[in-house]
PDB file of C-alpha atoms in Angstrom:
ATOM      1  CA  MET A   1     126.151 -42.171 -24.039  1.00  0.00           C
ATOM      2  CA  ASN A   2     126.263 -40.784 -20.568  1.00  0.00           C
ATOM      3  CA  LYS A   3     129.283 -41.105 -18.291  1.00  0.00           C
ATOM      4  CA  LYS A   4     127.751 -43.840 -16.166  1.00  0.00           C
ATOM      5  CA  ASN A   5     127.094 -46.086 -19.116  1.00  0.00           C
ATOM      6  CA  SER A   6     130.539 -45.500 -20.518  1.00  0.00           C
ATOM      7  CA  ILE A   7     132.230 -47.100 -17.471  1.00  0.00           C
ATOM      8  CA  PRO A   8     133.399 -50.616 -18.432  1.00  0.00           C
ATOM      9  CA  PRO A   9     132.397 -53.586 -16.274  1.00  0.00           C
ATOM     10  CA  ILE A  10     135.112 -54.982 -13.967  1.00  0.00           C
ATOM     11  CA  VAL A  11     135.484 -58.660 -13.146  1.00  0.00           C
ATOM     12  CA  ALA A  12     138.068 -60.220 -10.854  1.00  0.00           C
ATOM     13  CA  VAL A  13     139.799 -63.485 -11.818  1.00  0.00           C
ATOM     14  CA  ILE A  14     141.447 -65.556  -9.033  1.00  0.00           C
ATOM     15  CA  PRO A  15     143.723 -68.424 -10.032  1.00  0.00           C
ATOM     16  CA  ALA A  16     143.215 -70.850  -7.118  1.00  0.00           C
ATOM     17  CA  ALA A  17     144.073 -74.245  -8.517  1.00  0.00           C
ATOM     18  CA  GLY A  18     147.586 -74.515  -7.074  1.00  0.00           C
ATOM     19  CA  ILE A  19     148.644 -76.844  -4.331  1.00  0.00           C
ATOM     20  CA  GLY A  20     151.267 -74.590  -2.649  1.00  0.00           C
ATOM     21  CA  SER A  21     153.853 -77.322  -2.157  1.00  0.00           C
ATOM     22  CA  ARG A  22     156.324 -74.943  -0.441  1.00  0.00           C
ATOM     23  CA  MET A  23     153.932 -74.502   2.471  1.00  0.00           C
ATOM     24  CA  GLN A  24     154.422 -78.180   3.483  1.00  0.00           C
ATOM     25  CA  SER A  25     150.764 -78.348   4.563  1.00  0.00           C
ATOM     26  CA  SER A  26     148.069 -81.039   4.341  1.00  0.00           C
ATOM     27  CA  CYS A  27     145.850 -78.795   2.175  1.00  0.00           C
ATOM     28  CA  PRO A  28     146.418 -76.223  -0.557  1.00  0.00           C
ATOM     29  CA  LYS A  29     147.777 -72.986   0.948  1.00  0.00           C
ATOM     30  CA  GLN A  30     144.749 -70.914  -0.042  1.00  0.00           C
ATOM     31  CA  TYR A  31     142.681 -73.001   2.488  1.00  0.00           C
ATOM     32  CA  LEU A  32     145.042 -72.548   5.436  1.00  0.00           C
ATOM     33  CA  LYS A  33     143.448 -70.348   8.073  1.00  0.00           C
ATOM     34  CA  ILE A  34     144.396 -66.953   9.460  1.00  0.00           C
ATOM     35  CA  SER A  35     142.335 -65.979  12.553  1.00  0.00           C
ATOM     36  CA  GLY A  36     139.847 -68.766  11.808  1.00  0.00           C
ATOM     37  CA  VAL A  37     139.253 -67.726   8.174  1.00  0.00           C
ATOM     38  CA  THR A  38     140.878 -69.278   5.087  1.00  0.00           C
ATOM     39  CA  ILE A  39     143.412 -67.226   3.153  1.00  0.00           C
ATOM     40  CA  LEU A  40     141.176 -67.432   0.091  1.00  0.00           C
ATOM     41  CA  GLU A  41     138.181 -66.008   2.005  1.00  0.00           C
ATOM     42  CA  HIS A  42     140.312 -63.096   3.174  1.00  0.00           C
ATOM     43  CA  THR A  43     141.368 -62.507  -0.477  1.00  0.00           C
ATOM     44  CA  LEU A  44     137.810 -62.687  -1.827  1.00  0.00           C
ATOM     45  CA  ASN A  45     136.452 -60.476   0.948  1.00  0.00           C
ATOM     46  CA  ALA A  46     139.029 -57.787   0.079  1.00  0.00           C
ATOM     47  CA  LEU A  47     137.716 -57.742  -3.474  1.00  0.00           C
ATOM     48  CA  LEU A  48     134.023 -57.937  -2.621  1.00  0.00           C
ATOM     49  CA  LYS A  49     134.313 -54.756  -0.593  1.00  0.00           C
ATOM     50  CA  HIS A  50     134.765 -52.738  -3.813  1.00  0.00           C
ATOM     51  CA  SER A  51     131.491 -51.691  -5.443  1.00  0.00           C
ATOM     52  CA  ARG A  52     132.995 -51.544  -8.942  1.00  0.00           C
ATOM     53  CA  ILE A  53     133.768 -55.262  -9.038  1.00  0.00           C
ATOM     54  CA  SER A  54     130.601 -56.923 -10.384  1.00  0.00           C
ATOM     55  CA  GLN A  55     131.780 -60.581 -10.308  1.00  0.00           C
ATOM     56  CA  ILE A  56     134.591 -62.774  -9.174  1.00  0.00           C
ATOM     57  CA  ILE A  57     135.716 -65.819 -11.208  1.00  0.00           C
ATOM     58  CA  VAL A  58     137.625 -68.375  -9.063  1.00  0.00           C
ATOM     59  CA  ALA A  59     139.588 -70.975 -11.032  1.00  0.00           C
ATOM     60  CA  ILE A  60     139.879 -74.073  -8.813  1.00  0.00           C
ATOM     61  CA  SER A  61     141.217 -77.549  -9.396  1.00  0.00           C
ATOM     62  CA  PRO A  62     138.653 -80.109 -10.609  1.00  0.00           C
ATOM     63  CA  GLU A  63     139.707 -82.207  -7.584  1.00  0.00           C
ATOM     64  CA  ASP A  64     139.147 -79.317  -5.172  1.00  0.00           C
ATOM     65  CA  ASN A  65     137.113 -80.562  -2.203  1.00  0.00           C
ATOM     66  CA  TYR A  66     137.477 -77.382  -0.105  1.00  0.00           C
ATOM     67  CA  PHE A  67     135.960 -74.386  -1.887  1.00  0.00           C
ATOM     68  CA  HIS A  68     132.289 -75.306  -2.004  1.00  0.00           C
ATOM     69  CA  LYS A  69     132.326 -75.994   1.732  1.00  0.00           C
ATOM     70  CA  LEU A  70     133.140 -72.349   2.411  1.00  0.00           C
ATOM     71  CA  SER A  71     130.256 -70.074   3.306  1.00  0.00           C
ATOM     72  CA  ILE A  72     131.556 -67.454   0.863  1.00  0.00           C
ATOM     73  CA  ALA A  73     131.038 -69.922  -1.981  1.00  0.00           C
ATOM     74  CA  LYS A  74     127.348 -69.177  -1.714  1.00  0.00           C
ATOM     75  CA  ASP A  75     127.845 -65.491  -2.607  1.00  0.00           C
ATOM     76  CA  LYS A  76     126.070 -64.891  -5.961  1.00  0.00           C
ATOM     77  CA  ARG A  77     128.932 -62.606  -7.048  1.00  0.00           C
ATOM     78  CA  ILE A  78     131.317 -65.561  -7.074  1.00  0.00           C
ATOM     79  CA  ILE A  79     131.573 -68.147  -9.921  1.00  0.00           C
ATOM     80  CA  THR A  80     133.917 -71.077 -10.218  1.00  0.00           C
ATOM     81  CA  VAL A  81     135.621 -72.493 -13.259  1.00  0.00           C
ATOM     82  CA  ASN A  82     138.121 -75.327 -13.667  1.00  0.00           C
ATOM     83  CA  GLY A  83     141.698 -74.273 -13.294  1.00  0.00           C
ATOM     84  CA  GLY A  84     144.791 -75.810 -14.859  1.00  0.00           C
ATOM     85  CA  GLY A  85     148.164 -77.127 -13.909  1.00  0.00           C
ATOM     86  CA  GLU A  86     149.907 -73.717 -14.254  1.00  0.00           C
ATOM     87  CA  ARG A  87     148.878 -70.254 -13.187  1.00  0.00           C
ATOM     88  CA  ALA A  88     148.501 -69.096 -16.763  1.00  0.00           C
ATOM     89  CA  ASP A  89     146.165 -72.002 -17.503  1.00  0.00           C
ATOM     90  CA  SER A  90     143.861 -70.999 -14.619  1.00  0.00           C
ATOM     91  CA  VAL A  91     143.921 -67.331 -15.642  1.00  0.00           C
ATOM     92  CA  LEU A  92     143.034 -68.316 -19.168  1.00  0.00           C
ATOM     93  CA  SER A  93     140.133 -70.433 -18.001  1.00  0.00           C
ATOM     94  CA  GLY A  94     138.829 -67.441 -16.039  1.00  0.00           C
ATOM     95  CA  LEU A  95     139.372 -65.115 -19.005  1.00  0.00           C
ATOM     96  CA  THR A  96     137.576 -67.473 -21.320  1.00  0.00           C
ATOM     97  CA  TYR A  97     134.487 -67.383 -19.057  1.00  0.00           C
ATOM     98  CA  VAL A  98     134.649 -63.581 -18.886  1.00  0.00           C
ATOM     99  CA  THR A  99     134.922 -63.080 -22.670  1.00  0.00           C
ATOM    100  CA  GLU A 100     132.100 -65.545 -23.311  1.00  0.00           C
ATOM    101  CA  HIS A 101     129.669 -64.137 -20.665  1.00  0.00           C
ATOM    102  CA  PHE A 102     130.471 -60.429 -20.221  1.00  0.00           C
ATOM    103  CA  PRO A 103     130.476 -57.415 -22.590  1.00  0.00           C
ATOM    104  CA  LYS A 104     133.506 -57.067 -24.868  1.00  0.00           C
ATOM    105  CA  GLU A 105     134.622 -53.906 -23.046  1.00  0.00           C
ATOM    106  CA  THR A 106     134.973 -55.734 -19.677  1.00  0.00           C
ATOM    107  CA  TRP A 107     138.225 -55.273 -17.722  1.00  0.00           C
ATOM    108  CA  VAL A 108     139.654 -57.906 -15.428  1.00  0.00           C
ATOM    109  CA  LEU A 109     141.597 -57.703 -12.180  1.00  0.00           C
ATOM    110  CA  VAL A 110     143.703 -60.829 -11.785  1.00  0.00           C
ATOM    111  CA  HIS A 111     144.681 -61.331  -8.153  1.00  0.00           C
ATOM    112  CA  ASP A 112     146.619 -64.061  -6.416  1.00  0.00           C
ATOM    113  CA  ALA A 113     144.481 -66.400  -4.238  1.00  0.00           C
ATOM    114  CA  ALA A 114     147.192 -66.346  -1.552  1.00  0.00           C
ATOM    115  CA  ARG A 115     147.520 -62.573  -1.374  1.00  0.00           C
ATOM    116  CA  PRO A 116     145.018 -61.827   1.434  1.00  0.00           C
ATOM    117  CA  CYS A 117     146.351 -58.467   2.682  1.00  0.00           C
ATOM    118  CA  LEU A 118     145.189 -56.292  -0.210  1.00  0.00           C
ATOM    119  CA  TYR A 119     144.554 -52.779   0.986  1.00  0.00           C
ATOM    120  CA  PHE A 120     141.331 -51.137  -0.242  1.00  0.00           C
ATOM    121  CA  GLY A 121     143.041 -47.865  -1.111  1.00  0.00           C
ATOM    122  CA  ASP A 122     145.501 -49.707  -3.386  1.00  0.00           C
ATOM    123  CA  LEU A 123     142.717 -51.569  -5.103  1.00  0.00           C
ATOM    124  CA  ASP A 124     140.771 -48.351  -5.586  1.00  0.00           C
ATOM    125  CA  ALA A 125     143.826 -46.575  -7.028  1.00  0.00           C
ATOM    126  CA  LEU A 126     144.264 -49.355  -9.605  1.00  0.00           C
ATOM    127  CA  ILE A 127     140.676 -49.369 -10.622  1.00  0.00           C
ATOM    128  CA  GLN A 128     140.636 -45.561 -10.958  1.00  0.00           C
ATOM    129  CA  LEU A 129     143.114 -45.885 -13.801  1.00  0.00           C
ATOM    130  CA  ILE A 130     140.223 -46.435 -16.201  1.00  0.00           C
ATOM    131  CA  ASP A 131     138.564 -43.253 -14.933  1.00  0.00           C
ATOM    132  CA  THR A 132     141.607 -41.059 -15.377  1.00  0.00           C
ATOM    133  CA  LYS A 133     143.520 -42.713 -18.252  1.00  0.00           C
ATOM    134  CA  HIS A 134     140.911 -44.253 -20.516  1.00  0.00           C
ATOM    135  CA  THR A 135     141.122 -41.431 -23.016  1.00  0.00           C
ATOM    136  CA  ASP A 136     144.874 -42.038 -23.429  1.00  0.00           C
ATOM    137  CA  SER A 137     145.400 -44.115 -26.569  1.00  0.00           C
ATOM    138  CA  GLN A 138     148.602 -45.570 -25.044  1.00  0.00           C
ATOM    139  CA  PHE A 139     146.933 -46.821 -21.879  1.00  0.00           C
ATOM    140  CA  ILE A 140     146.353 -50.570 -21.803  1.00  0.00           C
ATOM    141  CA  GLY A 141     146.277 -51.277 -18.029  1.00  0.00           C
ATOM    142  CA  GLY A 142     148.543 -51.525 -15.058  1.00  0.00           C
ATOM    143  CA  ILE A 143     149.611 -53.465 -12.022  1.00  0.00           C
ATOM    144  CA  LEU A 144     150.128 -52.810  -8.324  1.00  0.00           C
ATOM    145  CA  ALA A 145     153.832 -52.777  -7.479  1.00  0.00           C
ATOM    146  CA  SER A 146     156.196 -51.617  -4.727  1.00  0.00           C
ATOM    147  CA  PRO A 147     159.598 -50.082  -5.212  1.00  0.00           C
ATOM    148  CA  VAL A 148     162.544 -52.303  -4.266  1.00  0.00           C
ATOM    149  CA  ARG A 149     164.007 -51.174  -0.992  1.00  0.00           C
ATOM    150  CA  ASP A 150     166.840 -53.551  -0.350  1.00  0.00           C
ATOM    151  CA  THR A 151     170.235 -53.779  -2.047  1.00  0.00           C
ATOM    152  CA  MET A 152     169.883 -56.199  -4.910  1.00  0.00           C
ATOM    153  CA  LYS A 153     172.571 -58.726  -5.851  1.00  0.00           C
ATOM    154  CA  ARG A 154     172.917 -60.804  -9.005  1.00  0.00           C
ATOM    155  CA  SER A 155     174.602 -64.238  -8.643  1.00  0.00           C
ATOM    156  CA  TYR A 156     176.432 -66.256 -11.204  1.00  0.00           C
ATOM    157  CA  GLN A 157     174.221 -68.952 -12.889  1.00  0.00           C
ATOM    158  CA  THR A 158     176.571 -71.714 -11.855  1.00  0.00           C
ATOM    159  CA  ASN A 159     176.897 -70.905  -8.140  1.00  0.00           C
ATOM    160  CA  SER A 160     175.808 -68.603  -5.366  1.00  0.00           C
ATOM    161  CA  HIS A 161     178.710 -66.135  -5.490  1.00  0.00           C
ATOM    162  CA  ILE A 162     177.813 -62.480  -6.143  1.00  0.00           C
ATOM    163  CA  GLU A 163     178.405 -61.413  -9.730  1.00  0.00           C
ATOM    164  CA  GLN A 164     177.352 -57.781  -9.164  1.00  0.00           C
ATOM    165  CA  THR A 165     175.192 -55.350  -7.250  1.00  0.00           C
ATOM    166  CA  VAL A 166     172.158 -54.309  -9.277  1.00  0.00           C
ATOM    167  CA  ASP A 167     170.985 -50.681  -9.388  1.00  0.00           C
ATOM    168  CA  ARG A 168     167.563 -50.807  -7.606  1.00  0.00           C
ATOM    169  CA  THR A 169     166.561 -47.259  -8.679  1.00  0.00           C
ATOM    170  CA  THR A 170     164.134 -48.490 -11.345  1.00  0.00           C
ATOM    171  CA  LEU A 171     163.311 -51.910  -9.869  1.00  0.00           C
ATOM    172  CA  TRP A 172     159.814 -52.757  -8.521  1.00  0.00           C
ATOM    173  CA  HIS A 173     158.277 -55.808  -6.871  1.00  0.00           C
ATOM    174  CA  ALA A 174     155.347 -56.894  -8.997  1.00  0.00           C
ATOM    175  CA  LEU A 175     152.191 -57.376  -6.935  1.00  0.00           C
ATOM    176  CA  THR A 176     148.567 -58.159  -7.725  1.00  0.00           C
ATOM    177  CA  PRO A 177     145.899 -57.318  -8.775  1.00  0.00           C
ATOM    178  CA  GLN A 178     146.924 -56.749 -12.382  1.00  0.00           C
ATOM    179  CA  PHE A 179     144.372 -54.875 -14.423  1.00  0.00           C
ATOM    180  CA  PHE A 180     143.780 -55.216 -18.169  1.00  0.00           C
ATOM    181  CA  PRO A 181     141.007 -55.366 -20.803  1.00  0.00           C
ATOM    182  CA  ALA A 182     139.795 -58.980 -20.734  1.00  0.00           C
ATOM    183  CA  ILE A 183     139.928 -59.722 -24.449  1.00  0.00           C
ATOM    184  CA  LEU A 184     143.357 -58.139 -24.859  1.00  0.00           C
ATOM    185  CA  LEU A 185     144.834 -60.012 -21.968  1.00  0.00           C
ATOM    186  CA  LYS A 186     143.392 -63.302 -23.101  1.00  0.00           C
ATOM    187  CA  ASN A 187     144.773 -62.851 -26.634  1.00  0.00           C
ATOM    188  CA  ASN A 188     148.184 -61.827 -25.370  1.00  0.00           C
ATOM    189  CA  ILE A 189     148.571 -64.718 -22.932  1.00  0.00           C
ATOM    190  CA  GLU A 190     147.552 -67.185 -25.682  1.00  0.00           C
ATOM    191  CA  LYS A 191     150.053 -65.599 -28.094  1.00  0.00           C
ATOM    192  CA  ALA A 192     152.898 -65.658 -25.523  1.00  0.00           C
ATOM    193  CA  LEU A 193     152.255 -69.277 -24.611  1.00  0.00           C
ATOM    194  CA  SER A 194     152.055 -70.334 -28.232  1.00  0.00           C
ATOM    195  CA  GLN A 195     155.583 -68.972 -28.628  1.00  0.00           C
ATOM    196  CA  ASN A 196     156.865 -70.715 -25.495  1.00  0.00           C
ATOM    197  CA  ALA A 197     157.490 -67.410 -23.680  1.00  0.00           C
ATOM    198  CA  THR A 198     157.988 -67.492 -19.955  1.00  0.00           C
ATOM    199  CA  ILE A 199     154.889 -66.000 -18.355  1.00  0.00           C
ATOM    200  CA  THR A 200     155.326 -65.296 -14.646  1.00  0.00           C
ATOM    201  CA  ASP A 201     152.399 -62.879 -14.359  1.00  0.00           C
ATOM    202  CA  GLU A 202     149.841 -61.181 -16.598  1.00  0.00           C
ATOM    203  CA  ALA A 203     151.967 -58.122 -17.170  1.00  0.00           C
ATOM    204  CA  SER A 204     154.752 -60.327 -18.593  1.00  0.00           C
ATOM    205  CA  ALA A 205     152.442 -61.571 -21.319  1.00  0.00           C
ATOM    206  CA  MET A 206     151.484 -57.964 -22.133  1.00  0.00           C
ATOM    207  CA  GLU A 207     155.184 -56.996 -22.221  1.00  0.00           C
ATOM    208  CA  PHE A 208     156.045 -59.965 -24.492  1.00  0.00           C
ATOM    209  CA  CYS A 209     153.407 -58.637 -26.950  1.00  0.00           C
ATOM    210  CA  GLY A 210     154.918 -55.170 -26.954  1.00  0.00           C
ATOM    211  CA  TYR A 211     152.810 -53.359 -24.378  1.00  0.00           C
ATOM    212  CA  GLU A 212     154.045 -51.184 -21.492  1.00  0.00           C
ATOM    213  CA  PRO A 213     151.660 -51.475 -18.497  1.00  0.00           C
ATOM    214  CA  LEU A 214     151.607 -48.802 -15.846  1.00  0.00           C
ATOM    215  CA  LEU A 215     153.095 -49.359 -12.375  1.00  0.00           C
ATOM    216  CA  VAL A 216     150.783 -48.240  -9.568  1.00  0.00           C
ATOM    217  CA  LYS A 217     152.555 -47.895  -6.273  1.00  0.00           C
ATOM    218  CA  GLY A 218     150.994 -50.213  -3.715  1.00  0.00           C
ATOM    219  CA  ARG A 219     151.685 -51.179  -0.118  1.00  0.00           C
ATOM    220  CA  ALA A 220     154.603 -53.601   0.481  1.00  0.00           C
ATOM    221  CA  ASP A 221     152.464 -55.470   3.000  1.00  0.00           C
ATOM    222  CA  ASN A 222     150.362 -56.861   0.152  1.00  0.00           C
ATOM    223  CA  ILE A 223     152.303 -60.117   0.563  1.00  0.00           C
ATOM    224  CA  LYS A 224     151.806 -63.458  -1.109  1.00  0.00           C
ATOM    225  CA  VAL A 225     151.699 -66.349   1.380  1.00  0.00           C
ATOM    226  CA  THR A 226     154.311 -68.741  -0.006  1.00  0.00           C
ATOM    227  CA  GLN A 227     156.461 -69.975   2.901  1.00  0.00           C
ATOM    228  CA  PRO A 228     155.222 -71.193   6.311  1.00  0.00           C
ATOM    229  CA  GLU A 229     156.573 -68.087   8.073  1.00  0.00           C
ATOM    230  CA  ASP A 230     154.421 -65.936   5.809  1.00  0.00           C
ATOM    231  CA  LEU A 231     151.276 -67.005   7.768  1.00  0.00           C
ATOM    232  CA  ALA A 232     152.227 -65.098  10.909  1.00  0.00           C
ATOM    233  CA  LEU A 233     153.263 -62.042   8.898  1.00  0.00           C
ATOM    234  CA  ALA A 234     149.942 -62.058   6.987  1.00  0.00           C
ATOM    235  CA  GLU A 235     148.032 -62.396  10.264  1.00  0.00           C
ATOM    236  CA  PHE A 236     149.854 -59.376  11.644  1.00  0.00           C
ATOM    237  CA  PHE A 237     149.141 -57.253   8.585  1.00  0.00           C
ATOM    238  CA  LEU A 238     145.422 -58.237   8.540  1.00  0.00           C
ATOM    239  CA  SER A 239     145.095 -57.368  12.221  1.00  0.00           C
ATOM    240  CA  ARG A 240     146.579 -53.956  11.482  1.00  0.00           C
ATOM    241  CA  GLN A 241     144.031 -53.395   8.745  1.00  0.00           C
ATOM    242  CA  ILE A 242     141.193 -54.292  11.101  1.00  0.00           C
ATOM    243  CA  THR A 243     142.590 -51.853  13.674  1.00  0.00           C
ATOM    244  CA  ARG A 244     142.818 -49.023  11.113  1.00  0.00           C
ATOM    245  CA  ILE A 245     139.155 -49.616  10.004  1.00  0.00           C
ATOM    246  CA  ARG A 246     137.980 -49.591  13.673  1.00  0.00           C
ATOM    247  CA  ASN A 247     139.819 -46.376  14.414  1.00  0.00           C
ATOM    248  CA  LYS A 248     138.321 -44.467  11.472  1.00  0.00           C
TER     249      LYS A 248
END
């Protein structure tokens, strides 16, 4: 087998069935607009720019009346599946489609729908893990993350008083995409959920099952739009990206 044929397929999975209640908006937050384009479109375009990503699976709510009105929905590289009530349910729906329709060696990039400021260089560095680490028997994937910069405090569970200052030396902010073999990730999420484990991201399911994903340092401006004030910040970061591209 030559090197080209040994490269596994890569599919992106986007859980986009949430309603984003903290945004206090009239539509799900992924459909709010930044510079005239929805957050979800910015997110999808960031992934579509990478030639190694062959397909994007978007898990949307069965009641979603927005996605198919977007021009990007006509892109043949994008497929929709029904999402669920929780993030893990939507990710599993996407993973089920991948494992049923793509080769067993397929890898998946799971990326937040409301994380539109993904930097191409970070995405490329994450994808290159399978080029540089795939011969390592301990390698099972990794995530984008940024080192914690601020002083971290732990509060008491019963009130907001400070219990202690936490050493930030080994702490990271988990970002997305998160990058794993599709079948392995699907099996581990299902196992973790069956045992009532708390799954906050894909890496936490892998960790629960005994794996140690790699941390790939990414840009801190790869923010997730969660609060109303995040919109202006995301718009600023996206405008900076456009400026960098134009100045190259």
